[in-house]
Tab-separated table of C-alpha atoms in Angstrom:
chain	number	residue	atom	x	y	z
M	1	MET	CA	0.007	0.026	0.000
M	2	VAL	CA	1.702	3.161	-1.249
M	3	THR	CA	0.376	6.648	-0.626
M	4	LEU	CA	1.424	9.312	-3.126
M	5	ALA	CA	0.841	12.926	-4.228
M	6	TYR	CA	0.913	14.122	-7.830
M	7	ASP	CA	0.423	17.294	-9.821
M	8	GLY	CA	-2.154	16.179	-12.417
M	9	THR	CA	-1.353	18.971	-14.847
M	10	LYS	CA	0.922	17.046	-17.219
M	11	PHE	CA	-0.813	13.710	-16.980
M	12	ALA	CA	-3.608	12.411	-19.242
M	13	GLY	CA	-5.234	11.153	-16.044
M	14	PHE	CA	-4.435	8.248	-13.772
M	15	GLN	CA	-5.309	5.224	-15.900
M	16	SER	CA	-2.967	3.809	-18.551
M	17	GLN	CA	-3.832	4.683	-22.159
M	18	PRO	CA	-1.903	3.945	-25.305
M	19	ASN	CA	0.657	6.679	-26.175
M	20	GLN	CA	-0.329	8.907	-23.244
M	21	ARG	CA	1.685	9.912	-20.202
M	22	THR	CA	-0.522	8.749	-17.276
M	23	VAL	CA	0.119	8.383	-13.559
M	24	GLN	CA	-0.326	4.626	-13.785
M	25	SER	CA	2.085	4.048	-16.645
M	26	VAL	CA	4.765	6.271	-15.092
M	27	LEU	CA	4.376	4.488	-11.772
M	28	GLU	CA	4.467	1.049	-13.407
M	29	THR	CA	7.702	1.930	-15.236
M	30	ALA	CA	9.334	2.888	-11.927
M	31	VAL	CA	8.036	-0.093	-9.929
M	32	ASN	CA	9.160	-2.511	-12.634
M	33	LYS	CA	12.727	-1.054	-12.439
M	34	MET	CA	12.685	-2.085	-8.743
M	35	SER	CA	11.110	-5.537	-9.315
M	36	THR	CA	13.254	-8.671	-9.699
M	37	ALA	CA	10.271	-10.655	-11.067
M	38	ALA	CA	10.269	-11.947	-14.579
M	39	SER	CA	6.697	-10.864	-15.254
M	40	PHE	CA	5.476	-7.280	-15.471
M	41	VAL	CA	4.209	-5.814	-12.103
M	42	HIS	CA	0.857	-4.152	-12.414
M	43	ILE	CA	-0.218	-1.431	-10.056
M	44	PHE	CA	-3.767	-0.909	-8.853
M	45	GLY	CA	-5.075	2.528	-7.845
M	46	SER	CA	-7.922	3.374	-5.487
M	47	GLY	CA	-9.666	4.835	-8.532
M	48	ARG	CA	-8.992	6.943	-11.524
M	49	THR	CA	-8.462	10.654	-11.632
M	50	ASP	CA	-9.066	12.593	-14.837
M	51	ALA	CA	-6.523	14.629	-16.791
M	52	GLY	CA	-5.586	17.720	-14.737
M	53	VAL	CA	-6.951	16.462	-11.445
M	54	HIS	CA	-4.425	16.330	-8.642
M	55	ALA	CA	-3.804	14.022	-5.656
M	56	LEU	CA	-2.550	14.735	-2.189
M	57	GLY	CA	-3.135	11.207	-0.969
M	58	GLN	CA	-3.845	8.680	-3.756
M	59	VAL	CA	-3.377	5.061	-2.755
M	60	ILE	CA	-2.007	2.276	-4.940
M	61	HIS	CA	-0.954	-1.306	-4.319
M	62	PHE	CA	1.233	-3.832	-6.130
M	63	ASP	CA	2.899	-7.086	-5.413
M	64	LEU	CA	6.713	-7.158	-5.225
M	65	GLU	CA	8.616	-10.402	-5.071
M	66	ASN	CA	11.768	-8.909	-3.663
M	67	ASP	CA	11.802	-7.954	0.022
M	68	ILE	CA	12.522	-4.236	0.039
M	69	PRO	CA	11.918	-2.388	3.339
M	70	GLU	CA	9.068	0.164	3.413
M	71	LYS	CA	11.467	3.068	3.612
M	72	GLY	CA	13.477	1.613	0.727
M	73	ILE	CA	10.249	1.591	-1.442
M	74	VAL	CA	9.617	5.235	-0.678
M	75	ASN	CA	13.202	6.328	-1.348
M	76	GLY	CA	13.748	4.023	-4.297
M	77	LEU	CA	10.554	5.039	-6.124
M	78	ASN	CA	11.103	8.790	-5.478
M	79	SER	CA	14.533	8.558	-6.986
M	80	LEU	CA	13.079	6.723	-10.041
M	81	LEU	CA	9.991	8.914	-10.500
M	82	PRO	CA	9.666	12.348	-12.247
M	83	LEU	CA	9.198	15.364	-10.035
M	84	ASP	CA	5.425	15.561	-10.534
M	85	ILE	CA	4.804	12.454	-8.470
M	86	GLU	CA	5.945	12.105	-4.897
M	87	ILE	CA	5.692	8.897	-2.879
M	88	LEU	CA	4.687	9.861	0.615
M	89	ASP	CA	4.466	6.481	2.356
M	90	ALA	CA	4.654	2.738	1.859
M	91	LYS	CA	3.265	-0.060	4.037
M	92	LYS	CA	3.288	-3.823	3.643
M	93	VAL	CA	-0.243	-5.081	3.837
M	94	ALA	CA	-2.178	-8.333	3.861
M	95	SER	CA	-2.745	-10.000	0.528
M	96	THR	CA	-6.454	-9.396	1.038
M	97	PHE	CA	-5.831	-5.661	0.708
M	98	HIS	CA	-6.870	-4.079	-2.568
M	99	ALA	CA	-6.406	-0.376	-3.202
M	100	ARG	CA	-9.652	-0.138	-5.147
M	101	PHE	CA	-11.948	-2.879	-3.767
M	102	THR	CA	-11.343	-2.475	-0.086
M	103	THR	CA	-11.810	1.360	0.084
M	104	HIS	CA	-14.229	2.606	2.701
M	105	GLY	CA	-14.400	6.215	1.542
M	106	LYS	CA	-12.665	9.041	-0.096
M	107	ARG	CA	-12.119	12.711	0.581
M	108	TYR	CA	-11.871	15.314	-2.199
M	109	LEU	CA	-10.899	18.941	-1.977
M	110	TYR	CA	-11.915	21.555	-4.524
M	111	ARG	CA	-10.100	25.012	-4.675
M	112	VAL	CA	-11.920	27.905	-6.328
M	113	SER	CA	-9.960	31.108	-6.837
M	114	LEU	CA	-12.040	34.300	-6.945
M	115	GLY	CA	-11.416	37.659	-8.581
M	116	ARG	CA	-11.953	39.037	-11.979
M	117	PHE	CA	-8.802	37.579	-13.523
M	118	VAL	CA	-7.017	34.294	-13.161
M	119	ASN	CA	-3.909	34.428	-10.891
M	120	PRO	CA	-1.120	33.063	-13.115
M	121	PHE	CA	0.186	30.892	-10.262
M	122	LYS	CA	-3.203	29.233	-9.793
M	123	ARG	CA	-4.284	28.502	-13.349
M	124	PHE	CA	-3.442	24.771	-13.101
M	125	TYR	CA	-4.165	24.455	-9.374
M	126	THR	CA	-7.649	25.928	-8.872
M	127	GLY	CA	-10.958	26.440	-10.570
M	128	HIS	CA	-11.751	30.109	-11.196
M	129	TYR	CA	-15.015	31.902	-10.559
M	130	LYS	CA	-15.225	35.575	-11.488
M	131	TYR	CA	-18.923	36.223	-10.651
M	132	SER	CA	-20.364	37.391	-7.363
M	133	LEU	CA	-20.713	34.703	-4.728
M	134	ASP	CA	-22.816	34.685	-1.495
M	135	LEU	CA	-20.988	32.318	0.771
M	136	GLU	CA	-23.907	32.157	3.243
M	137	LEU	CA	-26.245	30.735	0.465
M	138	MET	CA	-23.748	27.954	-0.285
M	139	LYS	CA	-23.408	27.214	3.447
M	140	LYS	CA	-27.174	26.846	3.666
M	141	ALA	CA	-27.188	24.397	0.771
M	142	LEU	CA	-24.423	22.110	2.241
M	143	PRO	CA	-26.629	20.108	4.665
M	144	ASP	CA	-28.596	18.976	1.594
M	145	VAL	CA	-25.399	17.496	0.124
M	146	ILE	CA	-24.784	15.323	3.206
M	147	GLY	CA	-26.468	11.988	3.512
M	148	THR	CA	-27.443	9.139	1.169
M	149	HIS	CA	-28.903	10.370	-2.139
M	150	ASP	CA	-29.392	9.329	-5.775
M	151	PHE	CA	-26.783	11.528	-7.546
M	152	SER	CA	-28.020	10.793	-11.085
M	153	SER	CA	-28.212	14.532	-11.762
M	154	PHE	CA	-24.591	14.853	-10.865
M	155	VAL	CA	-22.928	12.116	-12.984
M	156	ALA	CA	-21.160	12.651	-16.262
M	157	SER	CA	-22.262	10.578	-19.260
M	158	GLY	CA	-19.680	7.856	-19.590
M	159	SER	CA	-20.198	6.584	-16.067
M	160	GLN	CA	-20.557	2.815	-16.136
M	161	THR	CA	-21.891	2.482	-12.615
M	162	LYS	CA	-25.297	0.989	-12.305
M	163	SER	CA	-26.323	2.511	-9.007
M	164	HIS	CA	-26.047	6.276	-8.583
M	165	VAL	CA	-26.786	6.146	-4.916
M	166	ARG	CA	-23.882	7.349	-2.725
M	167	THR	CA	-23.442	8.565	0.825
M	168	ILE	CA	-21.682	11.805	1.665
M	169	TYR	CA	-20.612	11.912	5.295
M	170	ASP	CA	-19.359	15.374	5.421
M	171	ALA	CA	-19.207	18.511	3.208
M	172	THR	CA	-17.557	21.760	4.184
M	173	ILE	CA	-16.747	25.173	2.672
M	174	LYS	CA	-13.894	27.352	3.948
M	175	GLN	CA	-13.061	30.803	2.808
M	176	ASP	CA	-9.290	31.654	2.553
M	177	LEU	CA	-9.481	35.425	2.606
M	178	GLU	CA	-5.690	35.904	2.296
M	179	ASN	CA	-5.511	33.735	-0.896
M	180	LYS	CA	-8.895	34.833	-2.229
M	181	GLU	CA	-10.063	31.193	-2.422
M	182	ILE	CA	-13.016	29.103	-1.496
M	183	ILE	CA	-12.187	25.552	-0.542
M	184	PHE	CA	-14.793	22.729	-0.659
M	185	GLU	CA	-14.284	19.373	0.894
M	186	PHE	CA	-16.406	16.272	0.430
M	187	TYR	CA	-16.016	13.044	2.350
M	188	GLY	CA	-18.115	10.109	1.224
M	189	ASN	CA	-18.214	6.379	0.662
M	190	GLY	CA	-17.587	6.826	-3.070
M	191	PHE	CA	-18.073	9.277	-5.829
M	192	LEU	CA	-19.470	9.029	-9.372
M	193	TYR	CA	-17.740	10.088	-12.500
M	194	ASN	CA	-17.272	13.910	-12.325
M	195	GLN	CA	-19.643	14.070	-9.291
M	196	VAL	CA	-17.566	16.447	-7.202
M	197	ARG	CA	-16.922	18.833	-10.142
M	198	ILE	CA	-20.645	18.878	-11.040
M	199	MET	CA	-21.623	19.437	-7.429
M	200	VAL	CA	-19.079	22.243	-7.050
M	201	ALA	CA	-20.515	23.922	-10.256
M	202	ALA	CA	-24.068	23.637	-8.851
M	203	LEU	CA	-23.007	25.041	-5.434
M	204	LEU	CA	-21.396	28.025	-7.154
M	205	GLU	CA	-24.568	28.632	-9.069
M	206	ILE	CA	-26.506	28.665	-5.815
M	207	GLY	CA	-23.966	31.166	-4.377
M	208	ASN	CA	-24.467	33.299	-7.519
M	209	ARG	CA	-28.312	33.122	-7.116
M	210	LYS	CA	-28.763	31.228	-10.410
M	211	ARG	CA	-30.250	28.386	-8.415
M	212	PRO	CA	-32.489	28.381	-5.301
M	213	VAL	CA	-30.714	27.377	-2.135
M	214	HIS	CA	-32.322	23.960	-1.741
M	215	ASP	CA	-32.141	23.023	-5.426
M	216	PHE	CA	-30.111	19.886	-4.529
M	217	LEU	CA	-33.309	18.347	-3.079
M	218	ARG	CA	-35.088	18.887	-6.429
M	219	LEU	CA	-32.114	17.605	-8.393
M	220	TYR	CA	-32.106	14.360	-6.365
M	221	GLU	CA	-35.668	13.788	-7.468
M	222	VAL	CA	-35.428	14.703	-11.103
M	223	LYS	CA	-32.329	12.500	-11.761
M	224	ASP	CA	-31.485	14.468	-14.867
M	225	ARG	CA	-27.947	15.663	-15.774
M	226	ASN	CA	-29.479	18.074	-18.222
M	227	GLN	CA	-30.607	20.174	-15.283
M	228	CYS	CA	-26.986	20.367	-14.007
M	229	ARG	CA	-24.891	20.939	-17.076
M	230	ALA	CA	-21.836	22.810	-15.673
M	231	THR	CA	-18.716	20.946	-14.572
M	232	ALA	CA	-16.100	22.756	-12.631
M	233	PRO	CA	-12.682	22.475	-14.206
M	234	ALA	CA	-10.260	19.553	-13.376
M	235	SER	CA	-7.599	21.930	-12.149
M	236	GLY	CA	-9.330	22.615	-8.845
M	237	LEU	CA	-9.885	19.021	-7.855
M	238	TYR	CA	-7.578	17.189	-5.410
M	239	LEU	CA	-8.056	13.534	-4.208
M	240	LYS	CA	-7.078	14.237	-0.654
M	241	LYS	CA	-7.436	10.914	1.209
M	242	VAL	CA	-8.539	7.385	0.627
M	243	TYR	CA	-9.967	5.498	3.633
M	244	TYR	CA	-9.579	1.695	4.330
M	245	LYS	CA	-10.638	-0.509	7.117
M	246	GLU	CA	-7.941	-0.249	9.708
M	247	ASN	CA	-7.447	-3.985	9.796
M	248	ALA	CA	-6.893	-4.207	6.045
M	249	ALA	CA	-4.243	-1.528	6.014
M	250	ASN	CA	-2.501	-2.360	9.270
M	251	ASN	CA	-2.395	-6.134	9.178
M	252	ILE	CA	1.186	-6.462	8.011
M	253	THR	CA	1.952	-10.055	6.883
M	254	ASN	CA	5.040	-9.733	4.770
A	1	MET	CA	3.178	52.311	-16.013
A	2	VAL	CA	1.727	48.789	-15.791
A	3	THR	CA	2.255	46.395	-12.931
A	4	LEU	CA	1.922	42.728	-13.741
A	5	ALA	CA	2.487	39.183	-12.345
A	6	TYR	CA	3.745	36.232	-14.218
A	7	ASP	CA	4.493	32.618	-13.755
A	8	GLY	CA	7.966	32.341	-15.331
A	9	THR	CA	7.842	28.578	-15.827
A	10	LYS	CA	6.984	28.651	-19.477
A	11	PHE	CA	8.889	31.793	-20.513
A	12	ALA	CA	12.502	31.934	-21.814
A	13	GLY	CA	12.862	34.923	-19.471
A	14	PHE	CA	11.643	38.444	-19.742
A	15	GLN	CA	13.616	39.821	-22.613
A	16	SER	CA	12.760	39.231	-26.302
A	17	GLN	CA	14.867	36.698	-28.067
A	18	PRO	CA	14.371	35.240	-31.623
A	19	ASN	CA	12.117	32.259	-31.694
A	20	GLN	CA	11.568	32.216	-27.931
A	21	ARG	CA	8.422	32.721	-25.894
A	22	THR	CA	9.418	35.631	-23.640
A	23	VAL	CA	7.301	37.866	-21.360
A	24	GLN	CA	8.367	40.931	-23.338
A	25	SER	CA	7.378	39.434	-26.748
A	26	VAL	CA	4.035	38.176	-25.465
A	27	LEU	CA	3.263	41.591	-23.893
A	28	GLU	CA	4.291	43.468	-27.026
A	29	THR	CA	1.925	41.255	-29.131
A	30	ALA	CA	-0.937	42.095	-26.758
A	31	VAL	CA	-0.174	45.770	-26.537
A	32	ASN	CA	0.146	46.143	-30.265
A	33	LYS	CA	-3.310	44.588	-30.685
A	34	MET	CA	-4.653	47.582	-28.552
A	35	SER	CA	-2.610	50.218	-30.354
A	36	THR	CA	-3.984	52.318	-33.176
A	37	ALA	CA	-0.490	53.636	-34.056
A	38	ALA	CA	1.112	52.730	-37.332
A	39	SER	CA	4.498	51.922	-35.775
A	40	PHE	CA	5.267	49.093	-33.544
A	41	VAL	CA	4.887	49.873	-29.824
A	42	HIS	CA	7.840	48.659	-27.749
A	43	ILE	CA	7.523	47.942	-24.008
A	44	PHE	CA	10.190	48.623	-21.486
A	45	GLY	CA	10.558	46.529	-18.337
A	46	SER	CA	12.105	47.504	-14.969
A	47	GLY	CA	14.703	44.900	-15.729
A	48	ARG	CA	15.057	41.307	-17.074
A	49	THR	CA	14.126	38.197	-15.213
A	50	ASP	CA	15.692	34.881	-16.232
A	51	ALA	CA	13.885	31.805	-17.578
A	52	GLY	CA	11.777	30.255	-14.817
A	53	VAL	CA	11.896	33.364	-12.585
A	54	HIS	CA	8.513	34.637	-11.530
A	55	ALA	CA	7.104	38.125	-10.860
A	56	LEU	CA	4.514	39.250	-8.341
A	57	GLY	CA	4.939	42.923	-9.260
A	58	GLN	CA	7.081	43.501	-12.414
A	59	VAL	CA	6.715	46.991	-13.861
A	60	ILE	CA	6.688	47.984	-17.562
A	61	HIS	CA	5.879	51.083	-19.466
A	62	PHE	CA	4.983	51.870	-23.074
A	63	ASP	CA	3.532	54.811	-25.130
A	64	LEU	CA	0.038	54.421	-26.398
A	65	GLU	CA	-1.365	57.015	-28.944
A	66	ASN	CA	-5.005	56.185	-28.273
A	67	ASP	CA	-6.525	57.446	-25.059
A	68	ILE	CA	-7.696	54.269	-23.245
A	69	PRO	CA	-8.731	54.658	-19.595
A	70	GLU	CA	-6.467	52.928	-17.025
A	71	LYS	CA	-9.128	50.366	-16.177
A	72	GLY	CA	-9.532	49.568	-19.875
A	73	ILE	CA	-5.855	48.889	-20.253
A	74	VAL	CA	-5.998	46.344	-17.389
A	75	ASN	CA	-9.129	44.648	-18.671
A	76	GLY	CA	-8.113	44.824	-22.318
A	77	LEU	CA	-4.687	43.416	-21.817
A	78	ASN	CA	-5.871	40.686	-19.575
A	79	SER	CA	-8.356	39.519	-22.181
A	80	LEU	CA	-5.635	39.490	-24.791
A	81	LEU	CA	-2.899	37.889	-22.711
A	82	PRO	CA	-2.344	34.141	-21.901
A	83	LEU	CA	-3.165	32.982	-18.440
A	84	ASP	CA	0.396	32.948	-17.223
A	85	ILE	CA	0.552	36.760	-17.233
A	86	GLU	CA	-1.866	38.901	-15.207
A	87	ILE	CA	-2.018	42.683	-15.392
A	88	LEU	CA	-2.554	44.004	-11.890
A	89	ASP	CA	-2.669	47.721	-12.430
A	90	ALA	CA	-2.188	50.516	-14.942
A	91	LYS	CA	-1.337	54.171	-14.317
A	92	LYS	CA	-0.799	57.079	-16.742
A	93	VAL	CA	2.554	58.589	-15.918
A	94	ALA	CA	4.669	61.591	-16.896
A	95	SER	CA	6.738	61.139	-20.076
A	96	THR	CA	9.786	61.423	-17.882
A	97	PHE	CA	8.933	58.060	-16.267
A	98	HIS	CA	10.964	55.124	-17.443
A	99	ALA	CA	10.274	51.563	-16.097
A	100	ARG	CA	14.000	50.848	-16.085
A	101	PHE	CA	15.869	54.027	-15.604
A	102	THR	CA	13.870	55.715	-12.923
A	103	THR	CA	13.680	52.739	-10.482
A	104	HIS	CA	14.670	53.432	-6.906
A	105	GLY	CA	14.772	49.920	-5.675
A	106	LYS	CA	13.597	46.375	-6.068
A	107	ARG	CA	12.272	43.689	-3.664
A	108	TYR	CA	12.884	40.066	-4.443
A	109	LEU	CA	11.462	37.023	-2.563
A	110	TYR	CA	13.100	33.535	-2.631
A	111	ARG	CA	11.063	30.458	-1.545
A	112	VAL	CA	13.004	27.320	-0.415
A	113	SER	CA	11.059	24.182	0.162
A	114	LEU	CA	12.503	21.793	2.714
A	115	GLY	CA	12.212	18.023	3.119
A	116	ARG	CA	13.841	15.063	1.584
A	117	PHE	CA	11.797	15.037	-1.593
A	118	VAL	CA	10.384	17.699	-3.860
A	119	ASN	CA	6.636	18.410	-3.341
A	120	PRO	CA	5.165	17.931	-6.824
A	121	PHE	CA	3.116	21.150	-6.538
A	122	LYS	CA	6.295	23.221	-5.713
A	123	ARG	CA	8.720	21.969	-8.274
A	124	PHE	CA	8.285	25.109	-10.439
A	125	TYR	CA	7.632	27.469	-7.655
A	126	THR	CA	10.312	26.992	-5.013
A	127	GLY	CA	13.978	26.098	-4.730
A	128	HIS	CA	14.420	22.830	-2.835
A	129	TYR	CA	16.991	22.141	-0.073
A	130	LYS	CA	17.068	18.611	1.331
A	131	TYR	CA	19.983	19.031	3.736
A	132	SER	CA	19.851	20.078	7.396
A	133	LEU	CA	19.500	23.756	7.986
A	134	ASP	CA	20.062	25.799	11.101
A	135	LEU	CA	17.863	28.869	10.762
A	136	GLU	CA	19.626	30.685	13.590
A	137	LEU	CA	22.931	30.642	11.770
A	138	MET	CA	21.354	32.196	8.647
A	139	LYS	CA	19.669	34.827	10.893
A	140	LYS	CA	23.021	35.708	12.328
A	141	ALA	CA	24.439	36.105	8.810
A	142	LEU	CA	21.689	38.461	7.603
A	143	PRO	CA	23.001	41.695	9.101
A	144	ASP	CA	26.160	41.150	7.017
A	145	VAL	CA	24.033	41.197	3.868
A	146	ILE	CA	22.492	44.602	4.643
A	147	GLY	CA	24.358	47.731	3.624
A	148	THR	CA	26.587	48.938	0.756
A	149	HIS	CA	28.964	46.234	-0.382
A	150	ASP	CA	30.979	45.150	-3.460
A	151	PHE	CA	29.009	42.076	-4.539
A	152	SER	CA	31.709	40.842	-7.024
A	153	SER	CA	31.677	37.396	-5.354
A	154	PHE	CA	27.981	37.227	-6.060
A	155	VAL	CA	27.625	38.048	-9.684
A	156	ALA	CA	27.252	35.529	-12.512
A	157	SER	CA	29.714	35.777	-15.434
A	158	GLY	CA	27.791	37.558	-18.177
A	159	SER	CA	27.065	40.544	-16.145
A	160	GLN	CA	27.892	43.723	-18.138
A	161	THR	CA	27.804	46.016	-15.251
A	162	LYS	CA	31.004	47.943	-14.424
A	163	SER	CA	30.396	48.563	-10.743
A	164	HIS	CA	29.417	45.653	-8.476
A	165	VAL	CA	28.645	47.940	-5.587
A	166	ARG	CA	25.004	47.745	-4.495
A	167	THR	CA	23.070	48.659	-1.368
A	168	ILE	CA	20.740	46.194	0.355
A	169	TYR	CA	18.275	48.112	2.634
A	170	ASP	CA	16.654	45.127	4.168
A	171	ALA	CA	16.966	41.343	4.254
A	172	THR	CA	14.736	38.889	6.084
A	173	ILE	CA	14.224	35.187	6.563
A	174	LYS	CA	10.831	33.853	7.484
A	175	GLN	CA	10.015	30.166	8.292
A	176	ASP	CA	6.697	28.894	7.117
A	177	LEU	CA	6.289	25.826	9.267
A	178	GLU	CA	2.932	24.761	7.784
A	179	ASN	CA	4.266	24.793	4.215
A	180	LYS	CA	7.744	23.541	5.225
A	181	GLU	CA	9.392	26.530	3.541
A	182	ILE	CA	11.927	29.214	4.256
A	183	ILE	CA	11.249	32.549	2.553
A	184	PHE	CA	14.013	35.077	2.013
A	185	GLU	CA	13.308	38.718	1.078
A	186	PHE	CA	15.889	41.204	-0.162
A	187	TYR	CA	15.145	44.969	-0.699
A	188	GLY	CA	17.869	46.952	-2.344
A	189	ASN	CA	18.663	49.735	-4.755
A	190	GLY	CA	19.418	47.249	-7.503
A	191	PHE	CA	20.743	43.666	-7.955
A	192	LEU	CA	23.466	42.207	-10.151
A	193	TYR	CA	22.951	39.314	-12.539
A	194	ASN	CA	21.926	36.256	-10.469
A	195	GLN	CA	22.971	38.109	-7.301
A	196	VAL	CA	19.875	36.956	-5.263
A	197	ARG	CA	20.214	33.374	-6.321
A	198	ILE	CA	23.965	33.303	-5.421
A	199	MET	CA	23.369	35.010	-2.089
A	200	VAL	CA	20.586	32.512	-1.271
A	201	ALA	CA	22.834	29.555	-2.041
A	202	ALA	CA	25.582	31.000	0.157
A	203	LEU	CA	23.111	31.590	2.982
A	204	LEU	CA	21.916	28.078	2.756
A	205	GLU	CA	25.504	26.869	2.984
A	206	ILE	CA	25.905	28.864	6.121
A	207	GLY	CA	22.740	27.231	7.520
A	208	ASN	CA	24.209	23.873	6.588
A	209	ARG	CA	27.542	24.708	8.337
A	210	LYS	CA	29.501	24.518	5.116
A	211	ARG	CA	30.435	28.179	5.536
A	212	PRO	CA	31.219	30.193	8.619
A	213	VAL	CA	28.417	32.506	9.743
A	214	HIS	CA	30.216	35.690	8.830
A	215	ASP	CA	31.628	34.497	5.492
A	216	PHE	CA	29.844	37.253	3.599
A	217	LEU	CA	32.361	39.750	5.099
A	218	ARG	CA	35.276	37.687	3.646
A	219	LEU	CA	33.485	37.298	0.315
A	220	TYR	CA	33.014	41.047	-0.037
A	221	GLU	CA	36.807	41.340	0.310
A	222	VAL	CA	37.991	38.617	-1.983
A	223	LYS	CA	35.646	39.640	-4.886
A	224	ASP	CA	35.833	36.173	-6.367
A	225	ARG	CA	32.862	34.273	-7.784
A	226	ASN	CA	34.919	31.070	-7.613
A	227	GLN	CA	34.488	31.183	-3.832
A	228	CYS	CA	30.728	31.254	-4.265
A	229	ARG	CA	29.918	28.805	-6.993
A	230	ALA	CA	26.370	27.661	-6.200
A	231	THR	CA	23.377	29.372	-7.621
A	232	ALA	CA	19.864	28.639	-6.221
A	233	PRO	CA	17.429	27.570	-9.014
A	234	ALA	CA	15.367	30.117	-10.814
A	235	SER	CA	12.133	28.424	-9.778
A	236	GLY	CA	12.223	29.927	-6.263
A	237	LEU	CA	12.855	33.556	-7.264
A	238	TYR	CA	10.084	36.215	-7.441
A	239	LEU	CA	10.439	39.847	-8.393
A	240	LYS	CA	8.068	41.088	-5.713
A	241	LYS	CA	8.075	44.870	-6.186
A	242	VAL	CA	9.717	47.651	-8.086
A	243	TYR	CA	10.104	51.043	-6.393
A	244	TYR	CA	9.948	54.452	-8.052
A	245	LYS	CA	10.125	58.034	-6.877
A	246	GLU	CA	6.643	58.926	-5.883
A	247	ASN	CA	6.536	61.963	-8.064
A	248	ALA	CA	7.603	59.991	-11.128
A	249	ALA	CA	4.905	57.386	-10.767
A	250	ASN	CA	2.089	59.691	-9.536
A	251	ASN	CA	2.513	62.710	-11.750
A	252	ILE	CA	-0.213	61.921	-14.190
A	253	THR	CA	-0.005	64.067	-17.345
A	254	ASN	CA	-1.974	62.261	-19.920
């Protein structure tokens, strides 16, 4: 179980694709340089992130034949990887652990920079909203986000998931006055394709009085993406943390 | 007089060069789209910045025949410029004003990120120092930096300036514990080519006990760049502010 951060700007997303620089392919190249096994070592992520989406705490796993200490994995991979990926931690885990199938939840962060023009240093690291925004309206809408809902109005076409019911445990908005930013955080048991970015766009529309405060309640009922067309840009989205059952992650066997 | 910020990462420095994307050439393209004059409008910067060096408050000037209000210059240029340059302010000034020749001082900031590995989000925006650092030693060295000195030991070859005597009015070090950074600021009447980056590298060597605390005093005497070989990377350097005589900048004639 390896925890890592990456700047998504120069990746065509997490998942391997032919002739594209992806997080997965770059990681697999590095991991296979460390491996003594004859066969190719595949890595498994907790889930995909789109092109331009960042990670502060993505989790992957892979099986290594050779017995490298945890610290050696961190140092070795960091010396093999390009500077837009940083390995933060490595832990040996039980063979029952799977980065994707044993997750218990995920936490995403979304940064929105305010002001008329885009700050040059934030163009790849925030979404940008230049219209007026009433933070109190968005705060009033947040309780509607929390709980178990059918998020069919908030899923991009291309999602292959059958059920669109997900549970959001917590949702917060913080204002960073010094940096002229608004920061959303969402913690839930799982998220649909583009769900966070569509929810952020809808919340900003509430803050801009384009939508009534409690429009989420209506959107859960109508189950219609056409009523929720905007998607906040990838650049503001960060996969902050992936949660696992403690026993899965801490049961060191190897 | 136009104040602007830019992310230097994707520029081959400030000054125009054939077949290179520079801040000056990108600005001149935008300014000439606004101009109604038959002849090409040149822009003049307060000074060059190298490839990868950033600006939080670079200053330029140019002469525009058409009478566009100050706010129109800001909005117009921002709509014409790419997202890695942002115009912050525009002021009509006396014809005696010159962005380069009437400067009274400059303030530079240098960000150093600490830790064993490079944070992916900081690779273009900080220098990185992975060795141990005693902040107190650097703080003791700072008073030696302030004042009027011959900085010949701190100038890169390629400098065409005859005198290497400059005055530093203020120099500070701040520790940003949350972001694991050290931030230097230098305010002086002018800086030689690469001077800030060479001074930062020498200060870090003092913090790492590779140099005695008061080595700057010796370096002023020996006037020898070979005793000061390291140059901190461009990515950590920001031109923060350019100072002018109040009457030059505020004497609006047009």
